[in-house]
Amino acid sequence: MASVHVDEAAGSDLTGDGSQQAPYQSLAFALFTQGQSANVLVRKDPTIEYAEPTQSSLKKAKKGADGLEKKRRKAEELAQQAAQALNDERDKRERLLEGSKKVQLVEDASLPSAIRVKILNLKSLRGKRARVLGWVHRLRSQKDIIFIVLRDGTGYLQAVLSGAPARTYEALTLTLESSVELVGTLQTTPEGKAAPGGHELLVDFWRTLGAAPSGDDAFTNRFNEKSEPSILADLRHLVLRGENASSVLRLCSAMLSAFRATYSEHHLIEVNPPCVVQTQVEGGATLFKLDYYGQPAFLTQSSQLYLETCLPALGDVYCVQESFRAENSHTRRHLSEYTHLEAELAFINFDDLMNHIETIICETVDKLLQNETAAALIKQLNPSFTPPARPFKRLAYVDAIAWLNEHGIKHEAEDAEGNVIKDADGKPTMVDHAIGDDIAEAAERKMTDIIGTPVFLHSFPAELKAFYMKKAAKAPGSGDNLVLTESCDLLMPGVGEIVGGSMRISDIDELLAGYKREGIDPAPYYWFTDQRKYGTCEHGGYGIGVERLLAWLANRYTVRECSLYPRWPGRATP
């Protein structure tokens, strides 16, 4: 008979098999597993030889083995009982389902006619019969009662099914996200109970309109809050049904409505520029090119140039338009396609521009907080939100460079080709900021978070900005050779840049020189250049990244949560 080995120091009762290479840890477990007549050899630790156990340790181990056997039998008995209970429950369920097929629900024509209504408008129907259609958002059974939380896009409604409505085959097989029609009497929620809207529907008739699957393909099995981001992106069409995701989109709608109301009060007119263009605004490297009836064309990076042409005809204007940037950026604040809220204003100066941006942002936020529904969404998504205090801090670019260095915020060193310089360990070499550097996103966001309030970062060097931006007369401390622009970015804590704006070149010769400096053929821009030919004026404008502003309002980590179907490099589905 082969010997069974026990090493009380290095063995394992979980992974051991009793061999010398994989000994058990306890003598009791060895006897329980191999039988009490097994030839067992024991050692205290790997430094000594195996030997037969003493009679006293063997006696004690046999008692331990008997105890393990009793536990095994008890576990086996409990498993059999559980299996039997499961079979009994399954049989009971099958009998119940079979019997439920005989229960036929018919709408009672003798009852008062039910009024079809959206959940949002239910309050006025308390005490009356209502007909509501929507999706099963939550589902719970309690004895012979089924509780449904219905969602129809305007709100949530608790519905109670009891009696015959809860005994039908449809009721017993109802699944989350099925679409249903519910008919019943709307009653105020009993004292001490809570329900959305303060009322619940006592259902007397209902039917399934579109059943959702159960089993492996059930809604709750597709994803959860811990799912990988790629899965959540693939299933965005289902994620949208969640309370947070849908609330973000509701807040976006309310925010755009508030912006439109604010612009109307300031007499800006909304226009709708084209998305297919043949000119660039923010540099050719980020253009999405396409074939347009045999002609080269691009998806717009910005509607700014078109908005400028509207000034002489309509006065101050704005648009809400999609913009596209083909930059290979995967940061949490970048999208390849984003909603761009842009405005252009005539006969203003640089201070007017920044004052206007501040006013529009603050008045829009005030409108949201004054709107009961919008304010509730902000409180739900961002409980600690407080409106920004005015005036916003203004920080010149040259002062920002000094601030970053004073606070030890460095950036990655780059060579002449723009490649990051790394040390012997492969880590990026970090250096102080210098005048002329483009302040990186990480440094910019860190600075904003430390300051803790909205910041206008302004007066950037011309070499860092677009060809159409107006040059500043002079900035204190900027140096004799540094040409600055009347440009600004509005930075918000937690997000960074949400607005970029500038005064535009109003002189035709200066604009033509800008084309030449950037290597741009002026011919396709004839219509834009003509604005300086036929009655030029001092003017400026800006663009707001709607998803970024929404991320700030709703305290979302990434702008991808703030887009209906976000697009970033490599992602164009669903």
Coordinates of C-alpha atoms in Angstrom, one line a residue:
M1 CA 0.0 0.0 0.0
A2 CA 1.4 3.4 -1.0
S3 CA 2.1 5.8 1.8
V4 CA 0.1 9.0 2.3
H5 CA 2.2 12.0 3.2
V6 CA 1.3 14.9 5.6
D7 CA 3.5 18.0 6.0
E8 CA 2.0 20.1 8.8
A9 CA 4.0 23.2 7.8
A10 CA 4.2 23.1 4.0
G11 CA 1.3 20.8 3.0
S12 CA -2.2 21.8 1.8
D13 CA -5.5 20.2 2.4
L14 CA -6.9 22.2 -0.5
T15 CA -4.4 21.3 -3.3
G16 CA -2.5 18.3 -1.8
D17 CA -2.9 14.8 -3.0
G18 CA -0.9 12.9 -0.4
S19 CA 2.2 12.4 -2.5
Q20 CA 5.6 13.5 -1.3
Q21 CA 5.5 16.3 -3.9
A22 CA 2.0 17.5 -2.8
P23 CA 1.4 16.4 0.8
Y24 CA -1.7 17.1 2.9
Q25 CA -1.4 19.5 5.8
S26 CA -3.4 17.7 8.5
L27 CA -3.5 14.1 9.5
A28 CA -7.3 14.2 10.1
F29 CA -7.9 15.3 6.5
A30 CA -5.6 12.6 5.2
L31 CA -7.6 9.9 7.0
F32 CA -10.9 11.5 5.9
T33 CA -9.8 11.5 2.3
Q34 CA -7.8 8.2 2.1
G35 CA -9.6 6.1 4.7
Q36 CA -8.6 5.5 8.3
S37 CA -6.6 2.4 7.4
A38 CA -4.3 4.3 5.1
N39 CA -0.5 4.1 5.7
V40 CA 0.2 7.7 6.7
L41 CA 3.6 9.3 7.2
V42 CA 3.9 12.7 9.0
R43 CA 6.5 15.4 9.5
K44 CA 6.3 18.7 11.3
D45 CA 8.2 20.7 8.7
P46 CA 10.2 20.1 5.4
T47 CA 13.6 20.0 7.3
I48 CA 12.9 16.5 8.9
E49 CA 12.1 13.1 7.5
Y50 CA 8.6 11.6 7.3
A51 CA 7.7 9.2 10.1
E52 CA 4.7 7.2 11.4
P53 CA 2.3 9.3 13.6
T54 CA 2.2 8.6 17.3
Q55 CA -0.8 6.6 18.7
S56 CA -2.2 9.6 20.5
S57 CA -2.0 11.8 17.4
L58 CA -3.6 9.1 15.3
K59 CA -6.4 8.7 17.7
K60 CA -7.1 12.4 17.7
A61 CA -6.9 12.5 13.9
K62 CA -9.5 9.7 13.6
K63 CA -11.9 11.7 15.7
G64 CA -11.2 14.7 13.4
A65 CA -11.8 12.5 10.3
D66 CA -15.1 11.3 11.8
G67 CA -16.1 14.9 12.3
L68 CA -15.2 15.7 8.7
E69 CA -17.3 12.8 7.5
K70 CA -20.3 13.9 9.5
K71 CA -19.9 17.4 7.9
R72 CA -19.7 15.8 4.5
R73 CA -22.9 13.8 5.0
K74 CA -24.7 16.8 6.4
A75 CA -23.6 18.9 3.4
E76 CA -24.8 16.2 1.1
E77 CA -28.1 16.0 2.9
L78 CA -28.6 19.7 2.7
A79 CA -27.7 19.7 -1.0
Q80 CA -30.3 17.0 -1.6
Q81 CA -32.8 19.0 0.3
A82 CA -32.0 22.2 -1.6
A83 CA -32.2 20.3 -4.9
Q84 CA -35.5 18.8 -3.9
A85 CA -36.8 22.2 -2.8
L86 CA -35.6 23.6 -6.2
N87 CA -37.4 20.9 -8.0
D88 CA -40.6 21.4 -5.9
E89 CA -40.4 25.2 -6.6
R90 CA -39.9 24.5 -10.3
D91 CA -42.9 22.1 -10.4
K92 CA -44.9 24.6 -8.5
R93 CA -43.9 27.4 -10.9
E94 CA -44.8 25.2 -13.9
R95 CA -48.2 24.4 -12.4
L96 CA -48.7 28.1 -11.7
L97 CA -47.7 29.1 -15.2
E98 CA -50.0 26.4 -16.7
G99 CA -52.9 27.6 -14.6
S100 CA -52.2 31.2 -15.4
K101 CA -52.9 30.6 -19.1
K102 CA -56.5 30.1 -18.2
V103 CA -56.7 33.6 -16.6
Q104 CA -57.9 35.9 -19.3
L105 CA -57.8 39.6 -18.6
V106 CA -60.5 41.8 -20.3
E107 CA -60.8 45.6 -19.8
D108 CA -64.0 46.3 -17.9
A109 CA -66.2 48.4 -20.2
S110 CA -68.5 49.3 -17.3
L111 CA -65.7 51.3 -15.6
P112 CA -65.2 55.0 -16.3
S113 CA -63.1 55.5 -19.5
A114 CA -59.4 55.7 -18.8
I115 CA -57.6 58.8 -20.0
R116 CA -54.4 58.2 -21.8
V117 CA -51.7 60.4 -20.4
K118 CA -47.9 60.8 -20.0
I119 CA -46.5 60.1 -16.6
L120 CA -45.4 63.8 -16.3
N121 CA -49.1 64.9 -16.4
L122 CA -50.6 62.3 -14.1
K123 CA -51.0 64.5 -11.0
S124 CA -54.3 66.0 -12.2
L125 CA -55.8 62.5 -12.6
R126 CA -55.6 61.4 -9.0
G127 CA -58.7 59.5 -8.1
K128 CA -59.5 58.9 -11.7
R129 CA -58.7 56.1 -14.2
A130 CA -55.6 56.5 -16.3
R131 CA -54.0 54.7 -19.2
V132 CA -50.2 54.8 -19.3
L133 CA -47.7 53.3 -21.8
G134 CA -44.0 52.7 -21.2
W135 CA -41.2 50.4 -20.3
V136 CA -40.8 48.2 -17.1
H137 CA -37.9 50.0 -15.3
R138 CA -38.1 48.0 -12.1
L139 CA -40.0 44.8 -11.2
R140 CA -40.7 43.2 -7.9
S141 CA -43.0 40.4 -6.8
Q142 CA -44.3 40.1 -3.2
K143 CA -46.6 37.1 -2.5
D144 CA -49.5 37.7 -4.9
I145 CA -48.7 41.3 -5.7
I146 CA -46.5 42.6 -8.5
F147 CA -44.9 46.1 -8.2
I148 CA -43.8 47.8 -11.4
V149 CA -41.9 51.1 -11.8
L150 CA -42.9 52.3 -15.3
R151 CA -40.8 54.6 -17.4
D152 CA -42.1 56.5 -20.4
G153 CA -39.4 59.2 -20.9
T154 CA -41.3 61.9 -19.0
G155 CA -41.0 60.3 -15.6
Y156 CA -41.5 57.2 -13.5
L157 CA -44.7 55.7 -12.1
Q158 CA -45.2 53.0 -9.5
A159 CA -48.0 50.6 -10.5
V160 CA -49.5 47.8 -8.4
L161 CA -50.9 44.6 -9.9
S162 CA -53.0 42.4 -7.6
G163 CA -55.8 39.8 -8.1
A164 CA -56.4 38.7 -11.6
P165 CA -54.0 41.2 -13.3
A166 CA -51.1 39.6 -11.2
R167 CA -52.1 36.0 -12.1
T168 CA -52.0 36.1 -15.9
Y169 CA -49.3 34.3 -17.8
E170 CA -48.0 37.6 -19.0
A171 CA -47.7 38.9 -15.4
L172 CA -45.8 35.8 -14.2
T173 CA -43.4 36.0 -17.1
L174 CA -43.0 39.8 -17.2
T175 CA -39.4 41.0 -17.7
L176 CA -37.5 44.2 -17.2
E177 CA -37.5 46.6 -20.2
S178 CA -40.7 45.0 -21.7
S179 CA -43.0 47.7 -23.0
V180 CA -46.5 47.6 -21.5
E181 CA -49.9 49.3 -21.4
L182 CA -51.3 49.8 -17.8
V183 CA -54.8 50.9 -17.0
G184 CA -56.1 51.6 -13.5
T185 CA -57.0 54.1 -10.9
L186 CA -54.4 56.6 -9.8
Q187 CA -54.3 57.0 -6.0
T188 CA -52.2 59.1 -3.7
T189 CA -49.4 57.1 -2.0
P190 CA -50.5 55.9 1.4
E191 CA -49.0 57.8 4.4
G192 CA -45.6 56.4 5.3
K193 CA -45.0 55.1 1.8
A194 CA -43.0 56.7 -1.0
A195 CA -43.4 56.5 -4.7
P196 CA -42.3 58.7 -7.7
G197 CA -44.7 61.6 -8.0
G198 CA -46.4 60.8 -4.7
H199 CA -49.0 58.5 -6.3
E200 CA -49.4 55.0 -7.7
L201 CA -51.5 53.2 -10.2
L202 CA -53.8 50.4 -9.0
V203 CA -54.0 48.4 -12.2
D204 CA -57.2 46.6 -13.2
F205 CA -56.2 45.9 -16.8
W206 CA -52.9 45.7 -18.6
R207 CA -51.1 44.0 -21.5
T208 CA -47.6 43.5 -22.8
L209 CA -46.8 45.4 -26.0
G210 CA -43.3 44.2 -26.6
A211 CA -41.8 41.5 -24.4
A212 CA -38.0 41.7 -23.5
P213 CA -36.1 38.5 -23.2
S214 CA -35.3 36.5 -20.1
G215 CA -32.5 34.1 -19.3
D216 CA -29.0 34.8 -20.6
D217 CA -30.2 37.6 -22.8
A218 CA -32.1 39.4 -20.1
F219 CA -31.4 43.1 -19.7
T220 CA -29.7 42.7 -16.4
N221 CA -27.3 40.2 -17.8
R222 CA -26.0 42.4 -20.6
F223 CA -24.0 44.8 -18.4
N224 CA -23.7 46.4 -15.0
E225 CA -21.9 49.4 -13.4
K226 CA -18.7 47.4 -13.2
S227 CA -18.6 46.4 -16.9
E228 CA -15.6 47.3 -19.0
P229 CA -15.8 50.7 -20.7
S230 CA -15.7 49.0 -24.1
I231 CA -18.8 46.9 -23.3
L232 CA -20.6 50.0 -22.0
A233 CA -19.7 51.8 -25.3
D234 CA -20.9 48.8 -27.4
L235 CA -24.2 48.7 -25.5
R236 CA -24.7 52.5 -25.3
H237 CA -28.2 52.0 -26.7
L238 CA -29.1 50.1 -23.5
V239 CA -27.0 52.1 -21.1
L240 CA -29.1 55.2 -22.1
R241 CA -32.0 53.6 -20.3
G242 CA -30.3 54.0 -17.0
E243 CA -31.3 56.8 -14.7
N244 CA -27.9 58.6 -14.6
A245 CA -27.3 58.3 -18.4
S246 CA -30.8 59.5 -19.2
S247 CA -30.6 62.3 -16.6
V248 CA -27.4 63.6 -18.2
L249 CA -29.1 63.8 -21.6
R250 CA -32.2 65.5 -20.0
L251 CA -29.9 68.1 -18.4
C252 CA -28.2 68.7 -21.8
S253 CA -31.6 69.4 -23.3
A254 CA -32.5 71.8 -20.5
M255 CA -29.0 73.5 -20.8
L256 CA -29.4 74.1 -24.5
S257 CA -32.9 75.5 -24.0
A258 CA -31.5 77.8 -21.3
F259 CA -28.7 78.9 -23.6
R260 CA -31.3 79.7 -26.4
A261 CA -33.4 81.7 -23.9
T262 CA -30.3 83.7 -22.7
Y263 CA -29.2 84.4 -26.3
S264 CA -32.7 85.6 -27.2
E265 CA -32.6 88.0 -24.2
H266 CA -29.3 89.3 -25.6
H267 CA -30.7 89.6 -29.1
L268 CA -28.6 86.9 -30.8
I269 CA -30.2 85.1 -33.7
E270 CA -29.7 81.4 -34.2
V271 CA -28.5 80.2 -37.7
N272 CA -27.6 76.8 -39.1
P273 CA -24.3 76.7 -40.9
P274 CA -23.2 73.7 -43.1
C275 CA -21.3 70.7 -41.9
V276 CA -19.6 70.0 -45.3
V277 CA -17.0 72.6 -46.0
Q278 CA -14.0 73.3 -48.2
T279 CA -12.1 75.5 -45.8
Q280 CA -10.2 74.9 -42.6
V281 CA -10.5 76.8 -39.3
E282 CA -8.3 75.1 -36.7
G283 CA -5.5 73.6 -38.9
G284 CA -5.4 71.1 -41.7
A285 CA -4.0 68.3 -39.5
T286 CA -7.4 67.7 -37.8
L287 CA -9.6 67.7 -40.9
F288 CA -11.8 64.8 -41.8
K289 CA -11.6 64.7 -45.6
L290 CA -14.3 63.3 -47.9
D291 CA -15.2 63.2 -51.6
Y292 CA -18.1 65.6 -52.3
Y293 CA -19.4 64.9 -55.8
G294 CA -15.9 64.6 -57.1
Q295 CA -14.6 67.6 -55.2
P296 CA -12.4 67.5 -52.1
A297 CA -14.4 68.6 -49.0
F298 CA -14.2 68.3 -45.2
L299 CA -16.4 67.9 -42.1
T300 CA -16.4 71.3 -40.4
Q301 CA -14.0 71.9 -37.5
S302 CA -16.0 75.1 -36.6
S303 CA -18.8 77.2 -37.9
Q304 CA -17.0 80.4 -37.0
L305 CA -16.2 81.6 -40.6
Y306 CA -19.8 81.2 -41.6
L307 CA -21.1 83.0 -38.5
E308 CA -18.9 86.0 -39.3
T309 CA -20.6 86.3 -42.7
C310 CA -24.0 86.7 -40.9
L311 CA -23.0 89.7 -38.9
P312 CA -23.7 92.4 -41.5
A313 CA -27.1 90.8 -42.3
L314 CA -28.4 89.6 -39.0
G315 CA -26.2 91.2 -36.3
D316 CA -25.0 89.0 -33.5
V317 CA -25.6 85.4 -34.2
Y318 CA -25.0 81.9 -32.7
C319 CA -25.4 78.3 -33.7
V320 CA -25.6 74.8 -32.1
Q321 CA -23.7 72.6 -34.6
E322 CA -21.6 69.4 -34.7
S323 CA -17.9 69.9 -35.2
F324 CA -15.3 67.3 -36.1
R325 CA -11.6 67.1 -35.1
A326 CA -9.5 64.3 -36.5
E327 CA -6.9 64.4 -33.8
N328 CA -5.7 61.1 -32.3
S329 CA -6.6 62.1 -28.7
H330 CA -7.9 59.8 -26.1
T331 CA -8.2 62.2 -23.1
R332 CA -11.3 62.3 -21.0
R333 CA -12.2 65.7 -22.5
H334 CA -11.8 65.0 -26.2
L335 CA -14.3 63.7 -28.7
S336 CA -13.9 63.3 -32.5
E337 CA -17.4 64.7 -32.9
Y338 CA -18.8 67.1 -30.5
T339 CA -21.6 69.6 -30.1
H340 CA -20.3 73.1 -30.7
L341 CA -22.2 76.2 -29.4
E342 CA -20.6 79.1 -31.2
A343 CA -21.4 82.8 -31.3
E344 CA -20.1 85.9 -33.2
L345 CA -20.6 89.5 -32.1
A346 CA -20.0 92.7 -34.0
F347 CA -18.6 96.1 -32.9
I348 CA -17.0 94.8 -29.7
N349 CA -13.6 94.9 -28.1
F350 CA -11.7 92.1 -26.2
D351 CA -13.0 93.0 -22.8
D352 CA -16.6 93.1 -24.2
L353 CA -16.0 89.5 -25.5
M354 CA -14.9 88.1 -22.2
N355 CA -17.6 90.0 -20.3
H356 CA -20.2 88.6 -22.8
I357 CA -19.0 85.0 -22.4
E358 CA -19.1 85.3 -18.6
T359 CA -22.6 86.8 -18.7
I360 CA -23.9 84.1 -21.0
I361 CA -22.5 81.2 -18.9
C362 CA -23.7 82.7 -15.6
E363 CA -27.2 83.7 -16.8
T364 CA -27.7 80.2 -18.4
V365 CA -26.6 78.5 -15.1
D366 CA -29.0 80.8 -13.2
K367 CA -31.9 79.8 -15.5
L368 CA -31.1 76.1 -14.9
L369 CA -31.1 76.5 -11.2
Q370 CA -34.4 78.5 -11.3
N371 CA -36.0 75.7 -13.3
E372 CA -37.4 73.1 -10.9
T373 CA -36.8 70.1 -13.2
A374 CA -33.3 71.2 -14.3
A375 CA -32.3 72.0 -10.8
A376 CA -33.4 68.6 -9.6
L377 CA -31.3 67.0 -12.3
I378 CA -28.2 69.0 -11.3
K379 CA -28.8 68.0 -7.6
Q380 CA -29.1 64.4 -8.6
L381 CA -26.0 64.3 -10.7
N382 CA -23.8 66.8 -8.9
P383 CA -25.2 67.4 -5.3
S384 CA -22.3 69.8 -4.3
F385 CA -22.7 72.0 -7.4
T386 CA -22.7 75.8 -6.7
P387 CA -23.0 78.5 -9.4
P388 CA -19.8 80.2 -10.3
A389 CA -19.1 83.5 -8.6
R390 CA -18.5 86.6 -10.8
P391 CA -16.3 88.2 -11.9
F392 CA -14.2 85.3 -13.3
K393 CA -10.5 85.4 -12.6
R394 CA -8.5 86.7 -15.6
L395 CA -4.9 85.3 -16.1
A396 CA -2.7 86.4 -18.9
Y397 CA -0.7 83.6 -20.7
V398 CA 2.7 85.1 -19.6
D399 CA 1.5 85.2 -16.0
A400 CA 0.2 81.6 -16.2
I401 CA 3.6 80.4 -17.3
A402 CA 5.1 82.1 -14.2
W403 CA 2.3 80.6 -12.0
L404 CA 3.0 77.1 -13.2
N405 CA 6.7 77.4 -12.5
E406 CA 6.1 78.9 -9.1
H407 CA 3.8 76.0 -8.2
G408 CA 6.3 73.3 -9.5
I409 CA 3.9 72.2 -12.3
K410 CA 6.2 70.9 -15.1
H411 CA 5.6 69.5 -18.6
E412 CA 7.1 66.8 -20.8
A413 CA 10.2 67.9 -22.7
E414 CA 10.0 67.5 -26.5
D415 CA 12.7 67.4 -29.2
A416 CA 12.6 69.5 -32.4
E417 CA 10.2 67.0 -34.1
G418 CA 7.8 67.1 -31.2
N419 CA 8.7 63.7 -29.7
V420 CA 8.8 63.3 -25.9
I421 CA 12.3 63.1 -24.5
K422 CA 12.7 60.2 -22.1
D423 CA 15.4 59.4 -19.5
A424 CA 17.4 56.1 -19.1
D425 CA 14.4 54.5 -17.4
G426 CA 12.1 55.4 -20.2
K427 CA 10.2 58.0 -18.2
P428 CA 9.4 61.4 -19.8
T429 CA 11.8 64.2 -18.9
M430 CA 9.9 66.9 -17.0
V431 CA 10.9 70.5 -17.4
D432 CA 9.7 74.0 -16.4
H433 CA 7.3 75.9 -18.6
A434 CA 8.8 78.7 -20.8
I435 CA 7.2 81.6 -22.7
G436 CA 6.2 80.1 -26.1
D437 CA 5.1 76.7 -24.7
D438 CA 1.7 75.5 -25.5
I439 CA 0.3 74.7 -22.0
A440 CA -0.6 71.0 -22.0
E441 CA -4.0 69.8 -20.9
A442 CA -2.8 68.2 -17.7
A443 CA -0.9 71.2 -16.5
E444 CA -3.8 73.5 -17.4
R445 CA -6.3 71.4 -15.6
K446 CA -4.1 71.1 -12.5
M447 CA -3.7 74.8 -12.4
T448 CA -7.5 75.3 -12.7
D449 CA -8.2 72.8 -10.0
I450 CA -5.8 74.5 -7.6
I451 CA -7.2 77.9 -8.3
G452 CA -10.7 76.4 -7.8
T453 CA -12.7 79.0 -9.7
P454 CA -13.4 79.7 -13.4
V455 CA -10.4 81.3 -15.1
F456 CA -10.1 83.3 -18.3
L457 CA -6.6 82.3 -19.6
H458 CA -6.0 85.0 -22.2
S459 CA -3.5 86.7 -24.6
F460 CA -1.8 83.7 -26.1
P461 CA 1.2 84.0 -28.4
A462 CA 0.2 84.3 -32.1
E463 CA 2.3 81.3 -33.1
L464 CA 0.1 79.1 -30.9
K465 CA -3.2 80.3 -32.3
A466 CA -5.2 80.3 -35.5
F467 CA -4.5 82.6 -38.5
Y468 CA -7.7 84.6 -38.0
M469 CA -7.0 85.9 -34.5
K470 CA -6.4 89.6 -33.9
K471 CA -3.0 90.6 -32.6
A472 CA -2.9 92.4 -29.2
A473 CA -1.3 95.9 -29.1
K474 CA 1.1 95.0 -26.2
A475 CA 1.0 92.9 -23.1
P476 CA 2.9 94.0 -20.0
G477 CA 5.9 91.7 -19.3
S478 CA 5.5 89.8 -22.6
G479 CA 8.9 90.8 -24.1
D480 CA 9.6 92.9 -27.1
N481 CA 9.6 90.0 -29.6
L482 CA 6.5 88.2 -28.4
V483 CA 3.4 88.8 -30.5
L484 CA 0.3 88.1 -28.6
T485 CA -3.3 87.6 -29.7
E486 CA -6.6 88.9 -28.2
S487 CA -7.6 85.3 -27.5
C488 CA -9.0 83.5 -24.4
D489 CA -9.9 80.1 -23.0
L490 CA -12.4 79.8 -20.2
L491 CA -11.2 77.1 -17.8
M492 CA -13.5 75.3 -15.3
P493 CA -12.3 73.3 -12.3
G494 CA -12.5 69.5 -12.9
V495 CA -12.8 69.8 -16.6
G496 CA -10.4 72.5 -17.9
E497 CA -11.1 74.4 -21.1
I498 CA -14.8 74.7 -22.0
V499 CA -14.7 77.8 -24.1
G500 CA -12.3 79.1 -26.7
G501 CA -12.7 82.6 -28.1
S502 CA -10.9 85.6 -29.7
M503 CA -11.2 88.8 -31.5
R504 CA -11.0 88.3 -35.3
I505 CA -8.7 90.1 -37.7
S506 CA -10.7 93.0 -39.2
D507 CA -8.0 94.3 -41.6
I508 CA -8.0 92.7 -45.0
D509 CA -4.2 93.0 -45.5
E510 CA -3.5 91.5 -42.1
L511 CA -5.8 88.6 -43.0
L512 CA -4.1 88.0 -46.3
A513 CA -0.8 88.0 -44.5
G514 CA -2.2 85.4 -42.1
Y515 CA -3.1 83.1 -45.0
K516 CA 0.4 83.4 -46.3
R517 CA 2.0 82.7 -43.0
E518 CA 0.0 79.5 -42.6
G519 CA 0.5 78.4 -46.2
I520 CA -3.2 78.7 -46.9
D521 CA -4.5 79.3 -50.4
P522 CA -6.8 82.4 -50.0
A523 CA -8.9 81.5 -53.1
P524 CA -11.4 79.2 -51.4
Y525 CA -11.8 81.8 -48.6
Y526 CA -13.0 84.6 -51.0
W527 CA -16.3 84.8 -49.3
F528 CA -14.7 85.1 -45.8
T529 CA -12.1 87.7 -47.0
D530 CA -15.0 89.8 -48.5
Q531 CA -16.2 90.5 -44.9
R532 CA -13.2 92.8 -44.6
K533 CA -13.8 94.3 -48.1
Y534 CA -17.4 95.3 -47.8
G535 CA -17.6 97.2 -44.5
T536 CA -15.3 95.6 -42.0
C537 CA -15.7 96.0 -38.3
E538 CA -14.2 95.0 -35.0
H539 CA -15.7 91.7 -34.1
G540 CA -15.1 88.5 -32.1
G541 CA -16.6 85.2 -31.1
Y542 CA -16.2 82.0 -29.3
G543 CA -17.1 78.3 -29.2
I544 CA -18.4 76.4 -26.2
G545 CA -17.9 72.6 -26.0
V546 CA -21.3 71.5 -24.9
E547 CA -20.2 68.1 -23.7
R548 CA -17.4 69.7 -21.6
L549 CA -19.8 72.2 -20.0
L550 CA -22.2 69.4 -19.3
A551 CA -19.4 67.4 -17.7
W552 CA -18.8 70.3 -15.4
L553 CA -22.5 70.8 -14.5
A554 CA -23.2 67.1 -14.0
N555 CA -19.8 66.2 -12.5
R556 CA -19.0 63.5 -15.1
Y557 CA -15.5 62.2 -15.2
T558 CA -15.4 62.1 -19.0
V559 CA -17.2 63.9 -21.8
R560 CA -18.0 60.5 -23.3
E561 CA -20.7 60.2 -20.7
C562 CA -22.2 63.5 -22.0
S563 CA -22.6 62.5 -25.6
L564 CA -25.6 60.6 -26.9
Y565 CA -23.3 58.3 -29.0
P566 CA -19.7 59.4 -28.4
R567 CA -17.1 59.2 -31.1
W568 CA -13.4 59.0 -30.5
P569 CA -10.5 57.5 -32.5
G570 CA -11.4 54.0 -33.3
R571 CA -15.0 54.3 -32.1
A572 CA -17.8 54.9 -34.6
T573 CA -20.4 52.4 -33.3
P574 CA -23.1 51.9 -32.5

